[in-house]
Amino acid sequence: MDDHLKGRMETLAIHTGHHRTHEGEHSEPLFLTSSYVFDDAEQAADRFAGRAEGNIYSRTGNPTVRIFEERLAVLEGGERALATASGMAAILSVCMALLKAGDHVVVSQSVFGPSIALFQMLARFGVSTSFVALDDVSAWESACTDRTRLLFLETPSNPLCVLGDLAALAAIAHRYGAKLVVDNTFCTPVLQRPLALGADLVVHSATKYIDGQGRALGGAVVGEERIVTGEIFPFVRTAGPVLSPFNAWIFLKGLETLSLRMKAHSETALAVAKWLTTQPLVDRVFYPYLASHPQYDLARAQQSAGGGVVSFTLKDADARRAFAFVNGCRLLSRTANLGDTKTTVTHPATTTHGRLTPEARRAGGVEDGLIRLSIGLEDRDDLIADIEGGLRAAAMTEGVR
């Protein structure tokens, strides 16, 4: 890392990790190469044996990817970041590297749908999982055993914006000799730094806010050098779920504007959330920085803003009424992705959480009348006008359960 570089997050997000080549480039270079040439056979032997540092093959390391890793590690306050091909690849890499048959993990029942499916798949390999309520600290404690190796959560949760108390959960994990792993995709290091609150590892879907414009897939794991390099990197190097150099370059450009964007997303999201609370057809609004949120004080303590995701339920709504709302929006993009400059709208019960059983969806609070918005960077009044159109369309549809 750049030991000489000092500054606040906005400065570090622009300058960290770029060591200019002999070409004197101003922007970070893009190394589109699968392999690297050695000066001689001795150098090749030393690098392959680990006696000398240097590039070997882009599955094991790439200069552009390395810049992204160094930059993200600094922003998260971690010693080392390891980039992966997607956010799910980051979670898989943590599990494959740190778990074995007979181990046990405790997972929030409010995580992203594919994350739930991944932990359920681990049962095939002898790893058992207990799913607990994210906001019930005592349930986490009760679920832990002497075989528990990981506690995994995302906070705020997707899509209901439930929070996990990171300091309390870190204390529980460490009492049982386990590691606390936090998905920080929704907040990014701009709004929340889980490592500073006791987490052992942070994972990201860089596809979301780190990119910020819906262009590329990627993920990352951040934490201590001995865990990330010593335990997780050997799996990633061997199995190959690595980030492409081109996508790393895109994410570097995303990091440069991340602070500005997260603040703008949060300001507009709060305005939209407050407006939604005044609408007759809206039953409940889920947003951490609403004073009515049951964990408002915790949100203010561990986040610097509320983030860009707002969810709400329609009154007396089944999927038909929810669909009418989604189809009634004209400006909002109907897509399950989030973290984009464009505001997106989705119906979680039939998209992001559609592969779960009805029981699992209910346990996670994902009702048929639930709508998730990922607020972009458009004018707030234009967004509210479009959402109002969706509500008018929903109001014309009978919502019979």
mmCIF file of C-alpha atoms in Angstrom:
data_model
loop_
_atom_site.group_PDB
_atom_site.id
_atom_site.type_symbol
_atom_site.label_atom_id
_atom_site.label_comp_id
_atom_site.label_asym_id
_atom_site.label_seq_id
_atom_site.Cartn_x
_atom_site.Cartn_y
_atom_site.Cartn_z
ATOM 1 C CA MET A 1 0.000 0.000 0.000
ATOM 2 C CA ASP A 2 0.974 3.634 -0.239
ATOM 3 C CA ASP A 3 2.441 4.264 3.195
ATOM 4 C CA HIS A 4 3.245 7.839 2.238
ATOM 5 C CA LEU A 5 -0.313 8.638 1.179
ATOM 6 C CA LYS A 6 -2.400 10.383 3.796
ATOM 7 C CA GLY A 7 -5.841 11.873 3.542
ATOM 8 C CA ARG A 8 -9.543 11.433 4.018
ATOM 9 C CA MET A 9 -11.641 8.795 2.293
ATOM 10 C CA GLU A 10 -12.412 10.937 -0.763
ATOM 11 C CA THR A 11 -8.679 11.424 -1.397
ATOM 12 C CA LEU A 12 -7.719 7.817 -0.717
ATOM 13 C CA ALA A 13 -10.464 6.601 -3.063
ATOM 14 C CA ILE A 14 -8.788 8.444 -5.927
ATOM 15 C CA HIS A 15 -5.075 7.964 -5.286
ATOM 16 C CA THR A 16 -4.426 4.749 -3.355
ATOM 17 C CA GLY A 17 -2.656 1.887 -5.094
ATOM 18 C CA HIS A 18 -1.607 3.557 -8.336
ATOM 19 C CA HIS A 19 2.160 3.367 -8.779
ATOM 20 C CA ARG A 20 2.861 4.972 -12.141
ATOM 21 C CA THR A 21 4.719 2.926 -14.704
ATOM 22 C CA HIS A 22 7.582 4.194 -16.853
ATOM 23 C CA GLU A 23 4.935 5.533 -19.266
ATOM 24 C CA GLY A 24 3.880 8.197 -16.745
ATOM 25 C CA GLU A 25 0.155 7.558 -17.145
ATOM 26 C CA HIS A 26 -2.283 9.745 -15.204
ATOM 27 C CA SER A 27 -5.141 7.246 -15.105
ATOM 28 C CA GLU A 28 -4.651 3.735 -13.769
ATOM 29 C CA PRO A 29 -3.268 1.374 -16.423
ATOM 30 C CA LEU A 30 -5.282 -1.578 -17.690
ATOM 31 C CA PHE A 31 -3.228 -4.764 -17.969
ATOM 32 C CA LEU A 32 -5.107 -7.043 -20.353
ATOM 33 C CA THR A 33 -2.769 -10.012 -20.249
ATOM 34 C CA SER A 34 -3.142 -13.592 -19.118
ATOM 35 C CA SER A 35 0.543 -14.224 -18.402
ATOM 36 C CA TYR A 36 3.828 -12.408 -17.790
ATOM 37 C CA VAL A 37 7.345 -12.750 -19.184
ATOM 38 C CA PHE A 38 10.346 -13.526 -16.947
ATOM 39 C CA ASP A 39 13.837 -12.100 -17.339
ATOM 40 C CA ASP A 40 15.332 -15.564 -17.093
ATOM 41 C CA ALA A 41 14.610 -19.109 -15.933
ATOM 42 C CA GLU A 42 15.935 -18.354 -12.462
ATOM 43 C CA GLN A 43 13.445 -15.513 -11.976
ATOM 44 C CA ALA A 44 10.597 -17.744 -13.123
ATOM 45 C CA ALA A 45 11.638 -20.456 -10.687
ATOM 46 C CA ASP A 46 11.901 -17.982 -7.797
ATOM 47 C CA ARG A 47 8.453 -16.514 -8.452
ATOM 48 C CA PHE A 48 6.756 -19.895 -8.784
ATOM 49 C CA ALA A 49 8.463 -21.079 -5.597
ATOM 50 C CA GLY A 50 7.412 -17.945 -3.712
ATOM 51 C CA ARG A 51 11.002 -16.821 -3.130
ATOM 52 C CA ALA A 52 10.452 -13.605 -5.091
ATOM 53 C CA GLU A 53 7.479 -11.327 -5.620
ATOM 54 C CA GLY A 54 6.185 -10.618 -9.093
ATOM 55 C CA ASN A 55 3.546 -11.464 -11.665
ATOM 56 C CA ILE A 56 3.091 -15.031 -12.838
ATOM 57 C CA TYR A 57 -0.396 -15.473 -14.274
ATOM 58 C CA SER A 58 -3.502 -13.272 -14.025
ATOM 59 C CA ARG A 59 -5.406 -15.944 -12.130
ATOM 60 C CA THR A 60 -2.906 -15.482 -9.310
ATOM 61 C CA GLY A 61 -2.500 -11.721 -9.631
ATOM 62 C CA ASN A 62 -2.874 -8.823 -12.039
ATOM 63 C CA PRO A 63 -1.541 -5.253 -11.623
ATOM 64 C CA THR A 64 -4.880 -3.574 -12.362
ATOM 65 C CA VAL A 65 -6.747 -5.879 -10.000
ATOM 66 C CA ARG A 66 -4.089 -5.235 -7.365
ATOM 67 C CA ILE A 67 -4.707 -1.468 -7.493
ATOM 68 C CA PHE A 68 -8.403 -2.073 -6.850
ATOM 69 C CA GLU A 69 -7.605 -4.430 -3.975
ATOM 70 C CA GLU A 70 -5.224 -1.974 -2.317
ATOM 71 C CA ARG A 71 -7.684 0.886 -2.669
ATOM 72 C CA LEU A 72 -10.667 -1.008 -1.276
ATOM 73 C CA ALA A 73 -8.609 -2.353 1.647
ATOM 74 C CA VAL A 74 -7.627 1.175 2.659
ATOM 75 C CA LEU A 75 -11.198 2.433 2.433
ATOM 76 C CA GLU A 76 -12.492 -0.438 4.595
ATOM 77 C CA GLY A 77 -9.656 -0.105 7.089
ATOM 78 C CA GLY A 78 -8.419 -3.632 6.346
ATOM 79 C CA GLU A 79 -4.928 -4.967 5.793
ATOM 80 C CA ARG A 80 -5.741 -6.843 2.599
ATOM 81 C CA ALA A 81 -8.509 -7.108 0.010
ATOM 82 C CA LEU A 82 -8.971 -9.958 -2.436
ATOM 83 C CA ALA A 83 -11.044 -9.355 -5.556
ATOM 84 C CA THR A 84 -13.382 -12.001 -6.957
ATOM 85 C CA ALA A 85 -15.549 -12.506 -10.025
ATOM 86 C CA SER A 86 -18.785 -11.581 -8.213
ATOM 87 C CA GLY A 87 -20.155 -10.886 -4.767
ATOM 88 C CA MET A 88 -21.391 -14.469 -4.502
ATOM 89 C CA ALA A 89 -17.906 -15.669 -5.460
ATOM 90 C CA ALA A 90 -16.554 -13.662 -2.534
ATOM 91 C CA ILE A 91 -18.941 -15.364 -0.092
ATOM 92 C CA LEU A 92 -18.231 -18.794 -1.588
ATOM 93 C CA SER A 93 -14.481 -18.226 -1.331
ATOM 94 C CA VAL A 94 -14.771 -17.358 2.365
ATOM 95 C CA CYS A 95 -16.820 -20.486 3.032
ATOM 96 C CA MET A 96 -14.640 -22.856 1.026
ATOM 97 C CA ALA A 97 -11.471 -21.511 2.591
ATOM 98 C CA LEU A 98 -12.588 -21.368 6.219
ATOM 99 C CA LEU A 99 -15.084 -24.233 6.595
ATOM 100 C CA LYS A 100 -14.870 -28.031 6.551
ATOM 101 C CA ALA A 101 -17.238 -30.950 7.091
ATOM 102 C CA GLY A 102 -18.616 -30.904 10.622
ATOM 103 C CA ASP A 103 -18.464 -27.124 10.976
ATOM 104 C CA HIS A 104 -21.446 -24.944 11.768
ATOM 105 C CA VAL A 105 -22.367 -21.415 10.692
ATOM 106 C CA VAL A 106 -24.983 -18.973 11.950
ATOM 107 C CA VAL A 107 -26.574 -16.826 9.248
ATOM 108 C CA SER A 108 -29.110 -14.029 9.280
ATOM 109 C CA GLN A 109 -32.413 -15.181 7.813
ATOM 110 C CA SER A 110 -32.591 -11.743 6.169
ATOM 111 C CA VAL A 111 -29.652 -12.095 3.779
ATOM 112 C CA PHE A 112 -29.859 -11.897 -0.017
ATOM 113 C CA GLY A 113 -31.802 -14.828 -1.513
ATOM 114 C CA PRO A 114 -28.825 -16.442 -3.310
ATOM 115 C CA SER A 115 -26.786 -16.147 -0.104
ATOM 116 C CA ILE A 116 -29.410 -18.227 1.695
ATOM 117 C CA ALA A 117 -29.335 -20.772 -1.138
ATOM 118 C CA LEU A 118 -25.530 -20.955 -0.966
ATOM 119 C CA PHE A 119 -25.495 -21.730 2.746
ATOM 120 C CA GLN A 120 -28.192 -24.356 2.211
ATOM 121 C CA MET A 121 -25.976 -25.979 -0.450
ATOM 122 C CA LEU A 122 -23.141 -26.281 2.055
ATOM 123 C CA ALA A 123 -25.132 -29.031 3.768
ATOM 124 C CA ARG A 124 -24.052 -31.307 0.904
ATOM 125 C CA PHE A 125 -20.485 -30.939 2.152
ATOM 126 C CA GLY A 126 -21.241 -31.527 5.816
ATOM 127 C CA VAL A 127 -21.519 -27.891 6.925
ATOM 128 C CA SER A 128 -24.657 -27.125 8.923
ATOM 129 C CA THR A 129 -26.366 -23.729 9.054
ATOM 130 C CA SER A 130 -28.678 -22.112 11.581
ATOM 131 C CA PHE A 131 -30.734 -19.169 10.293
ATOM 132 C CA VAL A 132 -31.691 -16.592 12.916
ATOM 133 C CA ALA A 133 -33.420 -13.216 13.108
ATOM 134 C CA LEU A 134 -30.919 -10.516 12.240
ATOM 135 C CA ASP A 135 -31.985 -8.127 14.992
ATOM 136 C CA ASP A 136 -32.296 -10.733 17.797
ATOM 137 C CA VAL A 137 -28.882 -10.795 19.466
ATOM 138 C CA SER A 138 -29.959 -13.488 21.910
ATOM 139 C CA ALA A 139 -30.935 -15.768 19.008
ATOM 140 C CA TRP A 140 -27.423 -15.503 17.593
ATOM 141 C CA GLU A 141 -25.962 -16.405 20.985
ATOM 142 C CA SER A 142 -28.322 -19.357 21.409
ATOM 143 C CA ALA A 143 -27.536 -20.712 17.943
ATOM 144 C CA CYS A 144 -23.767 -20.839 18.497
ATOM 145 C CA THR A 145 -22.071 -24.103 19.468
ATOM 146 C CA ASP A 146 -18.510 -25.269 19.893
ATOM 147 C CA ARG A 147 -18.601 -26.174 16.176
ATOM 148 C CA THR A 148 -19.575 -22.681 15.031
ATOM 149 C CA ARG A 149 -16.923 -21.178 12.786
ATOM 150 C CA LEU A 150 -18.665 -18.248 11.080
ATOM 151 C CA LEU A 151 -21.423 -15.732 11.796
ATOM 152 C CA PHE A 152 -22.630 -14.183 8.539
ATOM 153 C CA LEU A 153 -24.933 -11.220 7.959
ATOM 154 C CA GLU A 154 -25.614 -8.219 5.811
ATOM 155 C CA THR A 155 -26.635 -4.958 7.408
ATOM 156 C CA PRO A 156 -28.852 -3.259 6.445
ATOM 157 C CA SER A 157 -30.604 -6.349 5.132
ATOM 158 C CA ASN A 158 -31.971 -6.872 1.654
ATOM 159 C CA PRO A 159 -34.760 -5.855 1.183
ATOM 160 C CA LEU A 160 -36.212 -4.864 4.583
ATOM 161 C CA CYS A 161 -33.342 -2.723 5.888
ATOM 162 C CA VAL A 162 -33.137 -4.574 9.207
ATOM 163 C CA LEU A 163 -29.875 -3.900 11.065
ATOM 164 C CA GLY A 164 -27.502 -6.186 12.865
ATOM 165 C CA ASP A 165 -25.666 -4.898 15.927
ATOM 166 C CA LEU A 166 -22.110 -5.404 14.691
ATOM 167 C CA ALA A 167 -20.296 -4.818 17.960
ATOM 168 C CA ALA A 168 -22.594 -7.202 19.850
ATOM 169 C CA LEU A 169 -22.360 -9.912 17.184
ATOM 170 C CA ALA A 170 -18.579 -9.593 16.995
ATOM 171 C CA ALA A 171 -18.384 -10.186 20.733
ATOM 172 C CA ILE A 172 -20.542 -13.323 20.423
ATOM 173 C CA ALA A 173 -18.504 -14.672 17.504
ATOM 174 C CA HIS A 174 -15.227 -14.201 19.310
ATOM 175 C CA ARG A 175 -16.512 -15.843 22.502
ATOM 176 C CA TYR A 176 -17.062 -19.004 20.460
ATOM 177 C CA GLY A 177 -13.809 -18.732 18.523
ATOM 178 C CA ALA A 178 -15.731 -17.901 15.342
ATOM 179 C CA LYS A 179 -15.322 -15.143 12.759
ATOM 180 C CA LEU A 180 -17.879 -12.440 12.037
ATOM 181 C CA VAL A 181 -18.341 -11.912 8.285
ATOM 182 C CA VAL A 182 -20.329 -8.852 7.170
ATOM 183 C CA ASP A 183 -21.719 -8.140 3.723
ATOM 184 C CA ASN A 184 -21.217 -4.376 3.428
ATOM 185 C CA THR A 185 -22.625 -4.020 -0.092
ATOM 186 C CA PHE A 186 -25.538 -1.744 0.881
ATOM 187 C CA CYS A 187 -23.483 0.775 2.836
ATOM 188 C CA THR A 188 -19.987 0.514 1.327
ATOM 189 C CA PRO A 189 -17.102 1.828 3.456
ATOM 190 C CA VAL A 190 -18.396 5.358 2.894
ATOM 191 C CA LEU A 191 -21.345 4.802 5.237
ATOM 192 C CA GLN A 192 -20.189 1.903 7.430
ATOM 193 C CA ARG A 193 -16.910 0.217 8.386
ATOM 194 C CA PRO A 194 -17.650 -3.161 9.976
ATOM 195 C CA LEU A 195 -13.995 -3.993 10.666
ATOM 196 C CA ALA A 196 -13.778 -1.024 13.025
ATOM 197 C CA LEU A 197 -16.783 -2.412 14.900
ATOM 198 C CA GLY A 198 -15.233 -5.843 15.441
ATOM 199 C CA ALA A 199 -15.950 -7.782 12.251
ATOM 200 C CA ASP A 200 -13.232 -10.134 11.004
ATOM 201 C CA LEU A 201 -14.087 -10.028 7.305
ATOM 202 C CA VAL A 202 -16.090 -7.792 5.006
ATOM 203 C CA VAL A 203 -17.474 -8.983 1.681
ATOM 204 C CA HIS A 204 -18.779 -6.891 -1.189
ATOM 205 C CA SER A 205 -20.725 -7.226 -4.348
ATOM 206 C CA ALA A 206 -18.766 -4.581 -6.243
ATOM 207 C CA THR A 207 -21.411 -4.980 -8.944
ATOM 208 C CA LYS A 208 -23.608 -2.634 -6.947
ATOM 209 C CA TYR A 209 -22.522 0.736 -5.514
ATOM 210 C CA ILE A 210 -18.779 0.329 -6.053
ATOM 211 C CA ASP A 211 -19.376 0.222 -9.806
ATOM 212 C CA GLY A 212 -22.384 2.509 -9.519
ATOM 213 C CA GLN A 213 -23.504 2.357 -13.129
ATOM 214 C CA GLY A 214 -24.563 -1.249 -13.654
ATOM 215 C CA ARG A 215 -21.693 -2.141 -15.977
ATOM 216 C CA ALA A 216 -19.705 -4.996 -14.479
ATOM 217 C CA LEU A 217 -19.771 -7.975 -12.114
ATOM 218 C CA GLY A 218 -17.291 -8.321 -9.283
ATOM 219 C CA GLY A 219 -16.775 -8.862 -5.592
ATOM 220 C CA ALA A 220 -14.195 -8.656 -2.841
ATOM 221 C CA VAL A 221 -13.192 -9.918 0.593
ATOM 222 C CA VAL A 222 -11.422 -7.557 3.037
ATOM 223 C CA GLY A 223 -9.743 -8.316 6.353
ATOM 224 C CA GLU A 224 -6.493 -9.195 8.060
ATOM 225 C CA GLU A 225 -3.543 -10.259 5.918
ATOM 226 C CA ARG A 226 -3.203 -13.610 7.686
ATOM 227 C CA ILE A 227 -6.816 -14.545 6.892
ATOM 228 C CA VAL A 228 -7.242 -13.058 3.424
ATOM 229 C CA THR A 229 -3.813 -13.934 2.030
ATOM 230 C CA GLY A 230 -3.017 -16.901 4.227
ATOM 231 C CA GLU A 231 -6.339 -18.747 4.087
ATOM 232 C CA ILE A 232 -8.685 -17.375 1.405
ATOM 233 C CA PHE A 233 -6.212 -16.535 -1.373
ATOM 234 C CA PRO A 234 -5.026 -20.173 -1.787
ATOM 235 C CA PHE A 235 -8.611 -21.197 -2.626
ATOM 236 C CA VAL A 236 -9.161 -18.302 -5.049
ATOM 237 C CA ARG A 237 -5.792 -18.891 -6.720
ATOM 238 C CA THR A 238 -6.556 -22.573 -7.201
ATOM 239 C CA ALA A 239 -10.279 -22.526 -7.994
ATOM 240 C CA GLY A 240 -10.089 -19.359 -10.090
ATOM 241 C CA PRO A 241 -13.135 -17.188 -9.202
ATOM 242 C CA VAL A 242 -11.011 -14.104 -9.930
ATOM 243 C CA LEU A 243 -11.900 -10.609 -11.069
ATOM 244 C CA SER A 244 -11.125 -9.621 -14.639
ATOM 245 C CA PRO A 245 -8.675 -6.713 -15.096
ATOM 246 C CA PHE A 246 -11.186 -4.759 -17.157
ATOM 247 C CA ASN A 247 -13.840 -4.983 -14.442
ATOM 248 C CA ALA A 248 -11.259 -4.000 -11.824
ATOM 249 C CA TRP A 249 -10.480 -0.896 -13.872
ATOM 250 C CA ILE A 250 -14.205 -0.042 -14.003
ATOM 251 C CA PHE A 251 -14.473 -0.448 -10.234
ATOM 252 C CA LEU A 252 -11.484 1.838 -9.735
ATOM 253 C CA LYS A 253 -13.345 4.539 -11.613
ATOM 254 C CA GLY A 254 -16.392 3.810 -9.439
ATOM 255 C CA LEU A 255 -14.427 4.193 -6.221
ATOM 256 C CA GLU A 256 -13.326 7.669 -7.284
ATOM 257 C CA THR A 257 -16.900 8.973 -7.029
ATOM 258 C CA LEU A 258 -18.221 6.577 -4.364
ATOM 259 C CA SER A 259 -18.368 9.124 -1.520
ATOM 260 C CA LEU A 260 -20.233 11.678 -3.610
ATOM 261 C CA ARG A 261 -22.680 9.113 -4.903
ATOM 262 C CA MET A 262 -23.435 7.455 -1.561
ATOM 263 C CA LYS A 263 -24.212 10.809 0.012
ATOM 264 C CA ALA A 264 -26.519 11.739 -2.879
ATOM 265 C CA HIS A 265 -28.232 8.315 -2.893
ATOM 266 C CA SER A 266 -28.827 8.620 0.847
ATOM 267 C CA GLU A 267 -30.206 12.164 0.753
ATOM 268 C CA THR A 268 -32.710 11.361 -1.985
ATOM 269 C CA ALA A 269 -33.647 8.008 -0.458
ATOM 270 C CA LEU A 270 -34.490 9.666 2.843
ATOM 271 C CA ALA A 271 -36.667 12.222 1.057
ATOM 272 C CA VAL A 272 -38.497 9.463 -0.854
ATOM 273 C CA ALA A 273 -38.914 7.367 2.303
ATOM 274 C CA LYS A 274 -40.443 10.308 4.199
ATOM 275 C CA TRP A 275 -42.826 10.996 1.310
ATOM 276 C CA LEU A 276 -43.902 7.339 1.148
ATOM 277 C CA THR A 277 -44.919 7.441 4.818
ATOM 278 C CA THR A 278 -47.580 10.019 3.870
ATOM 279 C CA GLN A 279 -49.200 7.932 1.111
ATOM 280 C CA PRO A 280 -52.590 6.307 1.862
ATOM 281 C CA LEU A 281 -51.831 3.125 -0.130
ATOM 282 C CA VAL A 282 -48.517 2.498 1.637
ATOM 283 C CA ASP A 283 -48.677 0.329 4.731
ATOM 284 C CA ARG A 284 -45.066 0.332 6.020
ATOM 285 C CA VAL A 285 -41.814 1.949 4.892
ATOM 286 C CA PHE A 286 -38.441 0.371 5.643
ATOM 287 C CA TYR A 287 -35.479 2.753 5.775
ATOM 288 C CA PRO A 288 -32.837 2.933 8.535
ATOM 289 C CA TYR A 289 -32.709 6.704 8.821
ATOM 290 C CA LEU A 290 -36.445 7.161 9.292
ATOM 291 C CA ALA A 291 -37.102 8.141 12.901
ATOM 292 C CA SER A 292 -39.893 5.530 12.910
ATOM 293 C CA HIS A 293 -37.456 2.696 12.132
ATOM 294 C CA PRO A 294 -37.269 0.445 15.224
ATOM 295 C CA GLN A 295 -33.455 0.457 15.013
ATOM 296 C CA TYR A 296 -33.040 4.138 14.224
ATOM 297 C CA ASP A 297 -30.621 4.700 17.112
ATOM 298 C CA LEU A 298 -28.453 1.754 16.033
ATOM 299 C CA ALA A 299 -28.472 3.027 12.447
ATOM 300 C CA ARG A 300 -27.256 6.434 13.619
ATOM 301 C CA ALA A 301 -24.556 4.779 15.728
ATOM 302 C CA GLN A 302 -23.005 2.495 13.103
ATOM 303 C CA GLN A 303 -23.881 4.194 9.807
ATOM 304 C CA SER A 304 -23.170 7.756 8.713
ATOM 305 C CA ALA A 305 -26.288 7.848 6.481
ATOM 306 C CA GLY A 306 -29.190 5.591 5.545
ATOM 307 C CA GLY A 307 -28.057 4.358 2.145
ATOM 308 C CA GLY A 308 -29.924 4.179 -1.139
ATOM 309 C CA VAL A 309 -32.388 1.305 -0.641
ATOM 310 C CA VAL A 310 -35.984 1.978 0.410
ATOM 311 C CA SER A 311 -38.588 -0.768 0.685
ATOM 312 C CA PHE A 312 -42.286 -0.530 1.433
ATOM 313 C CA THR A 313 -45.429 -2.645 1.539
ATOM 314 C CA LEU A 314 -48.684 -1.806 -0.172
ATOM 315 C CA LYS A 315 -51.884 -2.067 1.843
ATOM 316 C CA ASP A 316 -54.031 -5.153 1.258
ATOM 317 C CA ALA A 317 -51.706 -6.222 -1.532
ATOM 318 C CA ASP A 318 -51.092 -9.510 -3.241
ATOM 319 C CA ALA A 319 -48.591 -9.973 -6.074
ATOM 320 C CA ARG A 320 -51.123 -8.647 -8.589
ATOM 321 C CA ARG A 321 -51.329 -5.240 -6.908
ATOM 322 C CA ALA A 322 -47.552 -5.163 -6.466
ATOM 323 C CA PHE A 323 -47.107 -5.935 -10.162
ATOM 324 C CA ALA A 324 -49.500 -3.099 -11.009
ATOM 325 C CA PHE A 325 -47.283 -0.697 -9.071
ATOM 326 C CA VAL A 326 -44.110 -1.925 -10.776
ATOM 327 C CA ASN A 327 -45.704 -1.760 -14.224
ATOM 328 C CA GLY A 328 -47.154 1.672 -13.492
ATOM 329 C CA CYS A 329 -43.725 3.262 -13.055
ATOM 330 C CA ARG A 330 -42.278 4.793 -16.201
ATOM 331 C CA LEU A 331 -38.992 6.391 -15.149
ATOM 332 C CA LEU A 332 -37.869 3.628 -12.772
ATOM 333 C CA SER A 333 -36.019 0.671 -14.295
ATOM 334 C CA ARG A 334 -37.647 -2.695 -13.689
ATOM 335 C CA THR A 335 -34.584 -4.697 -12.751
ATOM 336 C CA ALA A 336 -33.371 -6.649 -9.723
ATOM 337 C CA ASN A 337 -29.983 -4.925 -9.662
ATOM 338 C CA LEU A 338 -29.302 -2.081 -7.259
ATOM 339 C CA GLY A 339 -26.689 0.580 -6.572
ATOM 340 C CA ASP A 340 -27.060 2.204 -9.984
ATOM 341 C CA THR A 341 -27.240 5.862 -10.969
ATOM 342 C CA LYS A 342 -30.670 4.904 -12.354
ATOM 343 C CA THR A 343 -33.396 4.192 -9.822
ATOM 344 C CA THR A 344 -34.576 0.594 -9.967
ATOM 345 C CA VAL A 345 -37.740 -1.117 -8.763
ATOM 346 C CA THR A 346 -38.332 -4.794 -8.107
ATOM 347 C CA HIS A 347 -40.791 -7.187 -6.483
ATOM 348 C CA PRO A 348 -38.548 -9.264 -4.192
ATOM 349 C CA ALA A 349 -40.971 -12.156 -3.631
ATOM 350 C CA THR A 350 -40.840 -13.104 -7.314
ATOM 351 C CA THR A 351 -37.320 -11.984 -8.197
ATOM 352 C CA THR A 352 -34.415 -11.788 -5.734
ATOM 353 C CA HIS A 353 -36.141 -14.110 -3.237
ATOM 354 C CA GLY A 354 -38.257 -16.032 -5.736
ATOM 355 C CA ARG A 355 -36.256 -19.253 -5.479
ATOM 356 C CA LEU A 356 -36.865 -19.520 -1.739
ATOM 357 C CA THR A 357 -39.757 -21.492 -0.304
ATOM 358 C CA PRO A 358 -42.799 -19.491 0.802
ATOM 359 C CA GLU A 359 -41.882 -20.365 4.390
ATOM 360 C CA ALA A 360 -38.358 -19.009 3.978
ATOM 361 C CA ARG A 361 -39.704 -15.816 2.411
ATOM 362 C CA ARG A 362 -42.144 -15.316 5.256
ATOM 363 C CA ALA A 363 -39.388 -15.924 7.799
ATOM 364 C CA GLY A 364 -37.404 -13.166 6.128
ATOM 365 C CA GLY A 365 -40.388 -10.807 6.036
ATOM 366 C CA VAL A 366 -40.662 -10.847 2.243
ATOM 367 C CA GLU A 367 -44.403 -10.426 1.646
ATOM 368 C CA ASP A 368 -46.218 -10.421 -1.683
ATOM 369 C CA GLY A 369 -46.974 -6.719 -1.258
ATOM 370 C CA LEU A 370 -43.346 -5.722 -0.713
ATOM 371 C CA ILE A 371 -41.614 -3.371 -3.181
ATOM 372 C CA ARG A 372 -37.900 -2.529 -3.173
ATOM 373 C CA LEU A 373 -36.519 0.701 -4.591
ATOM 374 C CA SER A 374 -32.846 1.393 -5.169
ATOM 375 C CA ILE A 375 -32.748 5.157 -5.363
ATOM 376 C CA GLY A 376 -30.468 6.547 -8.061
ATOM 377 C CA LEU A 377 -29.178 10.002 -8.802
ATOM 378 C CA GLU A 378 -32.167 11.485 -10.608
ATOM 379 C CA ASP A 379 -34.009 14.571 -9.374
ATOM 380 C CA ARG A 380 -36.032 13.625 -6.294
ATOM 381 C CA ASP A 381 -39.195 15.356 -7.495
ATOM 382 C CA ASP A 382 -39.095 13.419 -10.774
ATOM 383 C CA LEU A 383 -38.703 10.174 -8.827
ATOM 384 C CA ILE A 384 -41.579 10.969 -6.496
ATOM 385 C CA ALA A 385 -43.808 11.839 -9.459
ATOM 386 C CA ASP A 386 -43.055 8.490 -11.078
ATOM 387 C CA ILE A 387 -43.605 6.536 -7.852
ATOM 388 C CA GLU A 388 -46.893 8.391 -7.465
ATOM 389 C CA GLY A 389 -47.887 7.088 -10.891
ATOM 390 C CA GLY A 390 -47.118 3.568 -9.782
ATOM 391 C CA LEU A 391 -49.270 4.021 -6.683
ATOM 392 C CA ARG A 392 -52.171 5.262 -8.823
ATOM 393 C CA ALA A 393 -51.890 2.147 -10.980
ATOM 394 C CA ALA A 394 -51.808 -0.069 -7.890
ATOM 395 C CA ALA A 395 -54.831 1.687 -6.415
ATOM 396 C CA MET A 396 -56.885 0.678 -9.466
ATOM 397 C CA THR A 397 -56.131 -3.009 -8.877
ATOM 398 C CA GLU A 398 -58.010 -5.117 -6.364
ATOM 399 C CA GLY A 399 -55.546 -6.495 -3.841
ATOM 400 C CA VAL A 400 -57.109 -9.704 -2.561
ATOM 401 C CA ARG A 401 -54.866 -12.025 -0.588
#
